[in-house]
Short mmCIF file of C-alpha atoms and ligand atoms in Angstrom, two decimals:
data_model
loop_
_atom_site.label_atom_id
_atom_site.label_comp_id
_atom_site.label_asym_id
_atom_site.label_seq_id
_atom_site.Cartn_x
_atom_site.Cartn_y
_atom_site.Cartn_z
CA MET A 14 -10.76 17.20 -9.93
CA LYS A 15 -7.27 17.29 -11.46
CA ILE A 16 -5.12 14.34 -10.52
CA THR A 17 -1.63 12.84 -10.73
CA VAL A 18 -1.43 9.04 -10.70
CA LEU A 19 1.93 7.83 -9.35
CA GLY A 20 2.46 4.18 -10.35
CA ALA A 21 -0.18 4.34 -13.11
CA THR A 22 0.97 1.11 -14.78
CA GLY A 23 0.60 -1.03 -11.65
CA SER A 24 -2.37 -2.92 -10.32
CA ILE A 25 -3.73 0.03 -8.29
CA GLY A 26 -2.84 2.52 -11.03
CA VAL A 27 -4.77 0.58 -13.66
CA SER A 28 -7.79 0.23 -11.34
CA THR A 29 -7.63 3.97 -10.63
CA LEU A 30 -7.69 4.84 -14.33
CA ASP A 31 -10.59 2.43 -14.79
CA VAL A 32 -12.65 4.32 -12.20
CA ILE A 33 -11.56 7.70 -13.58
CA SER A 34 -12.56 6.67 -17.12
CA ARG A 35 -16.14 6.10 -15.90
CA HIS A 36 -16.40 9.78 -14.85
CA PRO A 37 -14.79 11.96 -17.54
CA ASP A 38 -16.85 14.94 -16.35
CA ARG A 39 -15.41 14.70 -12.81
CA PHE A 40 -11.72 13.84 -13.19
CA GLU A 41 -8.88 15.10 -15.34
CA VAL A 42 -5.54 13.26 -15.43
CA VAL A 43 -2.66 15.76 -15.37
CA ALA A 44 0.29 13.39 -14.85
CA LEU A 45 0.97 9.66 -15.06
CA THR A 46 4.10 7.81 -13.93
CA GLY A 47 5.44 4.34 -14.66
CA HIS A 48 8.70 2.50 -14.28
CA ALA A 49 9.03 -0.69 -16.30
CA ARG A 50 5.99 -1.13 -18.54
CA ILE A 51 6.65 1.74 -20.94
CA GLU A 52 4.34 0.44 -23.62
CA ALA A 53 1.43 0.30 -21.16
CA LEU A 54 2.26 3.87 -20.09
CA ALA A 55 2.26 5.01 -23.74
CA GLU A 56 -1.20 3.50 -24.19
CA GLN A 57 -2.42 5.30 -21.05
CA CYS A 58 -0.94 8.61 -22.34
CA ARG A 59 -2.80 8.21 -25.65
CA ARG A 60 -6.03 7.55 -23.82
CA PHE A 61 -5.87 10.12 -21.00
CA ARG A 62 -3.68 12.79 -22.68
CA PRO A 63 -1.90 13.94 -19.48
CA ALA A 64 0.28 17.06 -19.54
CA TYR A 65 3.17 15.05 -18.05
CA ALA A 66 4.41 11.47 -17.99
CA VAL A 67 7.33 10.40 -15.78
CA VAL A 68 9.57 7.36 -16.28
CA GLY A 69 12.70 6.10 -14.53
CA ASP A 70 15.61 7.18 -16.74
CA PRO A 71 16.55 9.04 -19.97
CA GLU A 72 16.52 5.80 -21.97
CA ALA A 73 12.93 5.02 -20.97
CA ALA A 74 11.98 8.66 -21.64
CA LYS A 75 13.33 8.35 -25.17
CA ARG A 76 11.39 5.13 -25.73
CA LEU A 77 8.15 6.64 -24.43
CA THR A 78 8.55 9.80 -26.53
CA GLY A 79 9.12 7.59 -29.58
CA MET A 80 5.88 5.72 -28.91
CA LEU A 81 3.74 8.87 -28.64
CA ASP A 82 2.45 10.73 -31.74
CA ASP A 83 4.16 13.87 -32.93
CA ASP A 84 1.12 15.90 -31.91
CA ALA A 85 1.07 14.36 -28.40
CA VAL A 86 0.23 16.80 -25.61
CA THR A 87 2.37 14.94 -23.07
CA GLU A 88 5.74 16.21 -21.89
CA VAL A 89 7.94 13.25 -20.93
CA LEU A 90 10.11 13.63 -17.81
CA HIS A 91 12.31 11.17 -15.95
CA GLY A 92 13.87 10.42 -12.56
CA PRO A 93 12.98 10.68 -8.86
CA ARG A 94 12.94 14.48 -8.83
CA ALA A 95 10.37 14.58 -11.64
CA LEU A 96 8.18 12.19 -9.61
CA CYS A 97 8.18 14.74 -6.77
CA GLU A 98 7.48 17.61 -9.20
CA VAL A 99 4.35 16.02 -10.68
CA ALA A 100 3.15 15.14 -7.17
CA CYS A 101 2.96 18.80 -6.15
CA LEU A 102 2.02 20.67 -9.35
CA PRO A 103 0.01 23.79 -8.43
CA GLU A 104 -2.76 22.85 -10.88
CA ILE A 105 -3.55 19.45 -9.33
CA ASP A 106 -5.97 18.74 -6.48
CA ALA A 107 -5.19 15.08 -5.79
CA VAL A 108 -2.44 12.48 -6.00
CA MET A 109 -2.95 8.73 -6.17
CA ALA A 110 0.17 7.37 -4.40
CA ALA A 111 0.45 3.90 -5.94
CA ILE A 112 4.18 3.35 -6.43
CA VAL A 113 5.26 0.17 -4.65
CA GLY A 114 7.88 0.28 -1.89
CA ALA A 115 10.32 2.88 -0.58
CA ALA A 116 10.62 4.55 -4.01
CA GLY A 117 7.14 5.97 -3.41
CA LEU A 118 8.03 7.83 -0.22
CA PRO A 119 9.57 11.07 -1.58
CA PRO A 120 6.78 11.87 -4.09
CA THR A 121 4.02 10.87 -1.64
CA LEU A 122 5.57 13.11 1.00
CA ALA A 123 5.86 15.91 -1.58
CA ALA A 124 2.11 15.63 -2.25
CA ALA A 125 1.38 15.82 1.50
CA ARG A 126 3.68 18.83 1.92
CA ALA A 127 1.86 20.59 -0.91
CA GLY A 128 -1.44 20.06 0.94
CA LYS A 129 -3.01 17.87 -1.73
CA ARG A 130 -5.73 15.24 -1.37
CA VAL A 131 -3.46 12.21 -0.97
CA LEU A 132 -4.98 8.86 -1.89
CA LEU A 133 -2.57 6.56 -0.10
CA ALA A 134 -1.98 3.08 -1.50
CA ASN A 135 1.79 3.13 -0.93
CA LYS A 136 1.69 1.76 2.63
CA GLU A 137 5.49 1.44 2.74
CA ALA A 138 5.74 5.26 2.85
CA LEU A 139 3.80 5.36 6.11
CA VAL A 140 5.60 2.33 7.57
CA MET A 141 9.01 3.92 6.93
CA ALA A 142 8.24 7.49 7.81
CA GLY A 143 4.97 7.55 9.79
CA ALA A 144 5.88 10.35 12.21
CA VAL A 145 7.44 12.60 9.54
CA PHE A 146 4.61 11.91 7.11
CA MET A 147 1.75 12.56 9.53
CA ALA A 148 3.43 15.75 10.80
CA GLU A 149 3.56 17.07 7.21
CA VAL A 150 -0.06 16.09 6.56
CA HIS A 151 -1.20 18.06 9.60
CA ARG A 152 1.10 21.03 8.98
CA ALA A 153 0.06 21.41 5.36
CA GLY A 154 -3.61 20.56 5.91
CA ALA A 155 -3.46 17.74 3.37
CA LEU A 156 -6.44 15.39 3.15
CA LEU A 157 -5.16 11.85 3.63
CA LEU A 158 -7.56 9.15 2.39
CA PRO A 159 -6.54 5.49 2.72
CA ILE A 160 -6.77 3.24 -0.33
CA ASP A 161 -5.62 0.05 1.37
CA SER A 162 -8.94 -1.81 1.61
CA GLU A 163 -8.68 -2.40 5.38
CA HIS A 164 -7.83 1.20 6.22
CA ASN A 165 -10.43 2.50 3.84
CA ALA A 166 -12.93 0.23 5.63
CA ILE A 167 -11.82 1.56 9.04
CA PHE A 168 -12.07 5.12 7.75
CA GLN A 169 -15.63 4.39 6.59
CA SER A 170 -16.45 2.78 9.96
CA MET A 171 -15.11 5.74 11.99
CA PRO A 172 -17.38 8.69 11.27
CA GLY A 173 -16.08 12.18 11.91
CA ASP A 174 -12.55 13.47 12.04
CA TYR A 175 -10.84 10.09 12.00
CA ALA A 176 -7.27 11.16 12.67
CA GLY A 177 -6.91 11.02 16.41
CA ASN A 178 -10.25 9.35 16.90
CA MET A 179 -8.74 6.57 19.03
CA ALA A 180 -7.15 9.14 21.31
CA ARG A 181 -10.50 10.84 21.91
CA GLY A 182 -11.97 7.60 23.22
CA GLY A 183 -15.03 5.65 22.25
CA VAL A 184 -13.07 3.29 20.04
CA ARG A 185 -12.05 0.09 21.82
CA ARG A 186 -10.23 -1.79 19.09
CA ILE A 187 -9.51 -1.82 15.42
CA LEU A 188 -10.04 -5.28 13.92
CA LEU A 189 -7.95 -5.65 10.77
CA THR A 190 -9.12 -8.50 8.59
CA ALA A 191 -6.70 -10.67 6.61
CA SER A 192 -7.45 -13.36 4.05
CA GLY A 193 -4.56 -15.53 5.29
CA GLY A 194 -3.17 -15.61 1.74
CA PRO A 195 -2.44 -18.67 -0.39
CA PHE A 196 -0.71 -20.64 2.42
CA ARG A 197 -3.32 -20.38 5.18
CA GLU A 198 -3.84 -24.14 5.19
CA THR A 199 -0.57 -25.38 3.64
CA PRO A 200 1.19 -27.79 6.03
CA VAL A 201 4.00 -25.81 7.69
CA GLU A 202 6.66 -28.34 6.61
CA GLN A 203 5.77 -27.64 2.95
CA LEU A 204 6.30 -23.88 3.28
CA GLN A 205 10.07 -24.29 2.94
CA SER A 206 9.71 -25.31 -0.69
CA VAL A 207 6.89 -23.09 -1.98
CA THR A 208 7.68 -21.24 -5.23
CA PRO A 209 7.23 -17.57 -6.21
CA ALA A 210 4.42 -18.61 -8.60
CA GLN A 211 2.55 -20.27 -5.72
CA ALA A 212 3.15 -17.30 -3.44
CA VAL A 213 1.81 -14.68 -5.87
CA ALA A 214 -1.36 -16.68 -6.61
CA HIS A 215 -3.61 -14.93 -4.10
CA PRO A 216 -6.99 -16.60 -3.53
CA ASN A 217 -9.12 -13.42 -3.48
CA TRP A 218 -7.20 -10.36 -4.70
CA SER A 219 -5.32 -9.63 -7.92
CA MET A 220 -2.31 -7.46 -6.98
CA GLY A 221 1.31 -6.60 -7.81
CA ARG A 222 3.97 -9.24 -7.11
CA LYS A 223 5.57 -7.65 -4.04
CA ILE A 224 2.32 -7.17 -2.10
CA SER A 225 1.22 -10.67 -3.14
CA VAL A 226 4.31 -12.19 -1.49
CA ASP A 227 3.70 -9.91 1.51
CA SER A 228 0.21 -11.39 1.73
CA ALA A 229 1.61 -14.92 1.63
CA THR A 230 4.00 -14.21 4.55
CA MET A 231 1.38 -11.97 6.22
CA MET A 232 3.98 -9.20 6.36
CA ASN A 233 1.35 -7.29 4.41
CA LYS A 234 -0.88 -7.42 7.50
CA GLY A 235 2.10 -6.48 9.67
CA LEU A 236 2.75 -3.41 7.50
CA GLU A 237 -0.97 -2.64 7.71
CA VAL A 238 -0.92 -2.78 11.53
CA ILE A 239 1.81 -0.11 11.43
CA GLU A 240 -0.14 1.83 8.78
CA ALA A 241 -3.27 1.74 11.00
CA HIS A 242 -1.22 2.96 13.96
CA TRP A 243 -0.26 6.12 12.08
CA LEU A 244 -3.51 6.75 10.23
CA PHE A 245 -5.78 6.33 13.25
CA ASN A 246 -3.42 7.19 16.10
CA ALA A 247 -3.97 3.68 17.48
CA PRO A 248 -1.59 1.97 19.92
CA ALA A 249 -0.33 -1.50 18.93
CA ASP A 250 -2.33 -3.29 21.63
CA ARG A 251 -5.59 -1.90 20.25
CA ILE A 252 -5.07 -3.23 16.73
CA GLU A 253 -6.01 -6.88 16.35
CA VAL A 254 -5.66 -9.07 13.26
CA VAL A 255 -8.51 -11.44 12.37
CA ILE A 256 -8.22 -13.99 9.59
CA HIS A 257 -11.33 -13.86 7.44
CA PRO A 258 -10.80 -16.11 4.41
CA GLN A 259 -13.66 -14.75 2.26
CA SER A 260 -12.27 -11.15 2.15
CA VAL A 261 -15.78 -9.68 2.24
CA ILE A 262 -15.50 -7.75 5.52
CA HIS A 263 -12.62 -5.39 4.86
CA SER A 264 -12.11 -4.42 8.55
CA LEU A 265 -14.09 -3.48 11.66
CA VAL A 266 -14.10 -0.92 14.47
CA ASP A 267 -15.15 -2.05 17.96
CA TYR A 268 -16.67 0.74 20.11
CA ALA A 269 -16.90 1.09 23.90
CA ASP A 270 -20.67 0.54 23.90
CA GLY A 271 -20.30 -2.86 22.22
CA SER A 272 -21.17 -1.66 18.71
CA VAL A 273 -18.94 -3.04 15.97
CA LEU A 274 -19.03 -1.22 12.62
CA ALA A 275 -17.65 -2.81 9.48
CA GLN A 276 -17.42 -2.17 5.76
CA LEU A 277 -18.22 -5.02 3.38
CA GLY A 278 -17.85 -5.44 -0.35
CA ASN A 279 -16.49 -7.63 -3.10
CA PRO A 280 -12.69 -7.86 -3.02
CA ASP A 281 -12.07 -5.30 -5.78
CA MET A 282 -9.79 -2.30 -5.17
CA ARG A 283 -11.99 -0.09 -7.35
CA THR A 284 -14.34 0.28 -4.34
CA PRO A 285 -11.85 1.97 -1.98
CA ILE A 286 -10.36 3.87 -4.94
CA ALA A 287 -13.77 5.27 -5.97
CA HIS A 288 -14.56 6.02 -2.33
CA ALA A 289 -11.40 8.08 -1.87
CA LEU A 290 -11.62 9.76 -5.29
CA ALA A 291 -15.15 11.03 -4.68
CA TRP A 292 -15.21 11.39 -0.87
CA PRO A 293 -17.48 12.59 0.71
CA GLU A 294 -19.68 11.70 -2.25
CA ARG A 295 -20.25 8.21 -3.69
CA ILE A 296 -19.75 7.29 -7.34
CA ASP A 297 -20.03 4.19 -9.50
CA SER A 298 -16.83 2.11 -9.41
CA GLY A 299 -17.77 -0.66 -11.81
CA VAL A 300 -17.79 -3.20 -8.94
CA ALA A 301 -20.67 -5.68 -8.95
CA PRO A 302 -23.14 -5.52 -6.02
CA LEU A 303 -22.31 -7.84 -3.11
CA ASP A 304 -24.26 -11.11 -3.37
CA LEU A 305 -24.58 -12.34 0.23
CA PHE A 306 -26.62 -15.37 -0.87
CA ALA A 307 -23.80 -16.52 -3.14
CA ILE A 308 -21.25 -15.98 -0.32
CA GLY A 309 -23.36 -17.94 2.20
CA GLN A 310 -21.07 -17.66 5.19
CA LEU A 311 -18.31 -15.55 6.71
CA ASN A 312 -15.58 -17.22 8.80
CA PHE A 313 -13.01 -15.93 11.29
CA GLU A 314 -9.79 -17.43 12.69
CA ARG A 315 -6.97 -16.32 14.95
CA PRO A 316 -3.65 -15.94 13.04
CA ASP A 317 -1.12 -18.70 13.72
CA GLY A 318 2.09 -17.05 14.97
CA ALA A 319 4.27 -20.04 14.10
CA ARG A 320 3.04 -20.07 10.50
CA PHE A 321 3.26 -16.29 10.08
CA PRO A 322 6.31 -15.00 12.04
CA CYS A 323 6.37 -11.78 9.96
CA LEU A 324 3.24 -10.55 11.69
CA ASP A 325 4.96 -10.71 15.07
CA LEU A 326 8.08 -9.02 13.67
CA ALA A 327 5.94 -6.08 12.55
CA TYR A 328 4.28 -5.75 15.98
CA ARG A 329 7.73 -5.83 17.57
CA ALA A 330 9.01 -3.12 15.24
CA LEU A 331 5.95 -0.93 15.95
CA ARG A 332 6.43 -1.32 19.71
CA ALA A 333 10.18 -0.62 19.43
CA GLY A 334 9.44 2.72 17.67
CA GLY A 335 12.10 5.02 16.17
CA ASN A 336 13.64 3.54 13.03
CA ALA A 337 12.58 -0.09 13.63
CA ALA A 338 9.65 -0.06 11.18
CA ALA A 339 11.84 1.52 8.48
CA VAL A 340 14.43 -1.24 9.01
CA LEU A 341 11.69 -3.88 8.87
CA ASN A 342 10.36 -2.42 5.61
CA ALA A 343 13.75 -2.23 3.89
CA ALA A 344 14.73 -5.76 4.93
CA ASN A 345 11.36 -7.06 3.75
CA GLU A 346 11.71 -5.39 0.34
CA LEU A 347 15.12 -6.99 -0.22
CA ALA A 348 14.08 -10.40 1.09
CA VAL A 349 10.93 -10.47 -1.06
CA GLU A 350 12.95 -9.48 -4.13
CA ALA A 351 15.43 -12.29 -3.38
CA PHE A 352 12.57 -14.77 -2.96
CA LEU A 353 10.94 -13.64 -6.23
CA ASP A 354 14.32 -14.06 -7.99
CA GLY A 355 14.60 -17.62 -6.67
CA ARG A 356 17.57 -16.71 -4.44
CA LEU A 357 15.88 -17.19 -1.05
CA PRO A 358 13.55 -19.87 0.35
CA PHE A 359 10.14 -18.62 1.47
CA LEU A 360 10.70 -19.22 5.21
CA ALA A 361 14.03 -17.35 5.11
CA ILE A 362 12.18 -14.09 4.37
CA ALA A 363 11.25 -13.76 8.06
CA ASP A 364 14.74 -14.86 9.21
CA THR A 365 16.37 -12.19 7.04
CA ILE A 366 14.12 -9.47 8.43
CA ALA A 367 14.69 -10.58 12.05
CA ALA A 368 18.48 -10.63 11.55
CA THR A 369 18.43 -7.16 9.95
CA LEU A 370 16.36 -5.77 12.85
CA ASP A 371 18.98 -7.17 15.24
CA GLN A 372 21.89 -5.62 13.35
CA VAL A 373 20.79 -2.06 12.60
CA PRO A 374 21.03 0.12 15.72
CA ARG A 375 17.86 1.84 16.93
CA ALA A 376 17.67 5.58 16.18
CA GLU A 377 15.09 8.34 16.08
CA LEU A 378 13.73 9.51 12.72
CA PRO A 379 13.18 13.26 12.97
CA ASP A 380 13.15 14.02 9.22
CA LEU A 381 13.16 12.54 5.72
CA ASP A 382 16.98 12.46 5.57
CA ALA A 383 17.10 10.31 8.71
CA VAL A 384 14.47 7.98 7.25
CA LEU A 385 16.42 7.61 4.01
CA GLU A 386 19.65 7.02 5.95
CA THR A 387 18.03 4.20 7.97
CA ASP A 388 16.62 2.76 4.74
CA ARG A 389 20.14 2.78 3.24
CA GLN A 390 21.74 1.20 6.32
CA ALA A 391 19.07 -1.49 6.55
CA ARG A 392 19.42 -2.36 2.85
CA LEU A 393 23.19 -2.73 3.28
CA ALA A 394 22.74 -4.95 6.33
CA ALA A 395 20.03 -7.07 4.67
CA ALA A 396 22.11 -7.44 1.48
CA LYS A 397 25.05 -8.73 3.57
CA ILE A 398 22.80 -11.20 5.38
CA LEU A 399 21.40 -12.40 2.05
CA ALA A 400 24.89 -12.71 0.53
CA HIS A 401 26.03 -14.68 3.56
CA ARG A 402 23.16 -17.11 3.09
CA GLY A 403 24.18 -17.48 -0.56
CA GLY A 404 21.06 -15.54 -1.61
P1 NAD B 1 2.48 -2.99 -8.83
O1 NAD B 1 3.77 -3.67 -8.73
O2 NAD B 1 1.39 -3.59 -9.64
O3 NAD B 1 2.72 -1.50 -9.39
C1 NAD B 1 3.72 -0.66 -8.88
C2 NAD B 1 3.82 0.65 -9.63
O4 NAD B 1 4.96 1.34 -9.12
C3 NAD B 1 4.05 0.48 -11.13
O5 NAD B 1 3.39 1.53 -11.82
C4 NAD B 1 5.55 0.64 -11.26
O6 NAD B 1 5.94 1.12 -12.54
C5 NAD B 1 5.86 1.65 -10.18
N1 NAD B 1 7.24 1.53 -9.68
C6 NAD B 1 7.86 0.40 -9.25
N2 NAD B 1 9.12 0.68 -8.85
C7 NAD B 1 9.29 2.01 -9.03
C8 NAD B 1 10.39 2.90 -8.83
N3 NAD B 1 11.57 2.48 -8.34
N4 NAD B 1 10.22 4.20 -9.14
C9 NAD B 1 9.04 4.66 -9.63
N5 NAD B 1 7.98 3.87 -9.86
C10 NAD B 1 8.09 2.55 -9.55
O7 NAD B 1 1.98 -2.73 -7.32
P2 NAD B 1 0.49 -2.55 -6.78
O8 NAD B 1 -0.06 -3.87 -6.42
O9 NAD B 1 -0.28 -1.64 -7.67
O10 NAD B 1 0.78 -1.81 -5.40
C11 NAD B 1 1.11 -0.44 -5.34
C12 NAD B 1 1.08 0.01 -3.88
O11 NAD B 1 -0.25 -0.11 -3.41
C13 NAD B 1 1.94 -0.85 -2.95
O12 NAD B 1 2.50 -0.03 -1.97
C14 NAD B 1 0.95 -1.82 -2.34
O13 NAD B 1 1.33 -2.24 -1.05
C15 NAD B 1 -0.30 -0.94 -2.25
N6 NAD B 1 -1.55 -1.70 -2.27
C16 NAD B 1 -1.88 -2.47 -3.34
C17 NAD B 1 -3.06 -3.19 -3.34
C18 NAD B 1 -3.47 -4.00 -4.53
O14 NAD B 1 -4.58 -4.56 -4.53
N7 NAD B 1 -2.68 -4.13 -5.57
C19 NAD B 1 -3.90 -3.14 -2.22
C20 NAD B 1 -3.53 -2.35 -1.14
C21 NAD B 1 -2.35 -1.63 -1.17
MG1 MG B 2 -4.75 -4.28 2.40
#
């Protein structure tokens, strides 16, 4: 299988290349992309010898070219258009969509439009543009396989043609598990003063900085509720969030007959990555076997709405429909960035998102241009709100 890895230098990208490197007979890397860590990308190019590498701008392209040998096989490209080009090359079969945030939407959509096997880690793409994205997947006959561990678990627990499964009946509820993040038990009055370093120190998963903050606010779970809505055609009131601090059960599907199917495993993203790379086959991912005796027990709690207001904001945006989820996503990206830069207190992340949702008028999102216009408007509104707060 020939593959493009978008966001190769990130947490998911590195795990993807780790799985790929275990199966050189099965996978061939055709293109890699990276944004900031050019040296890491150069190392990956030396190792995997892709035909193309994409970076953000001409300066980074020059640096990367300088780091590669004269006899390098890799053509270095740059910019958003090049990202879309390597996502729909005729010679590739699959695209790992692992760019973080809204920047990943255009190339992920390009891969779907080209009818590729799309391994979707970039949940923000689906949150912003769910209707447009799913319409393109169906029109082009793309194979959409979720990488997010919860959605991958749901996919594995819903045999058959999963898209539209909820609509056909038989499925009562989707139960999305959440670890509760680093602040599950922190006294609420201390949340005001938590630092970025505390917020990105996730108890179970090692991830990029943005998704780690999303896990601490539980906006990550909110984005995942919206993601599940689009992937599985599930209405908001049939997606329930369950806090499960051990992160061993990655999600569950509750059926009409009382059966509940779940997928379990160690919290290591190489499992869902290997699952989606090889589907419908199974391959070694390098993940250790699950040791239930060492784990001992599995616990479950109801999420606390007062502690995690972002979860409720996401449900509200999903129920509002139209552009609300795209506004939520853009405001969250800016607020998280401000928090990581030390410009915004942790609890003000939710306030900023709520205020942005109030300010940007509701609209329908019939196409990518409309999605990008909402994203632009919401970023402007959120930036004003942040500036007003002195953030
Ligand atoms: P990360 O920050 O570690 O990596 C992000 C990647 O995107 C990097 O390769 C970076 O160079 C690239 N990138 C960043 N900004 C870019 C831009 N403007 N243009 C082009 N490329 C850009 O993030 P991650 O943790 O690997 O997460 C990637 C995606 O996968 C996110 O959408 C996240 O929500 C999702 N995801 C991650 C995990 C995880 O365990 N890390 C789990 C589930 C879902
Ligand atoms: Mg997840």
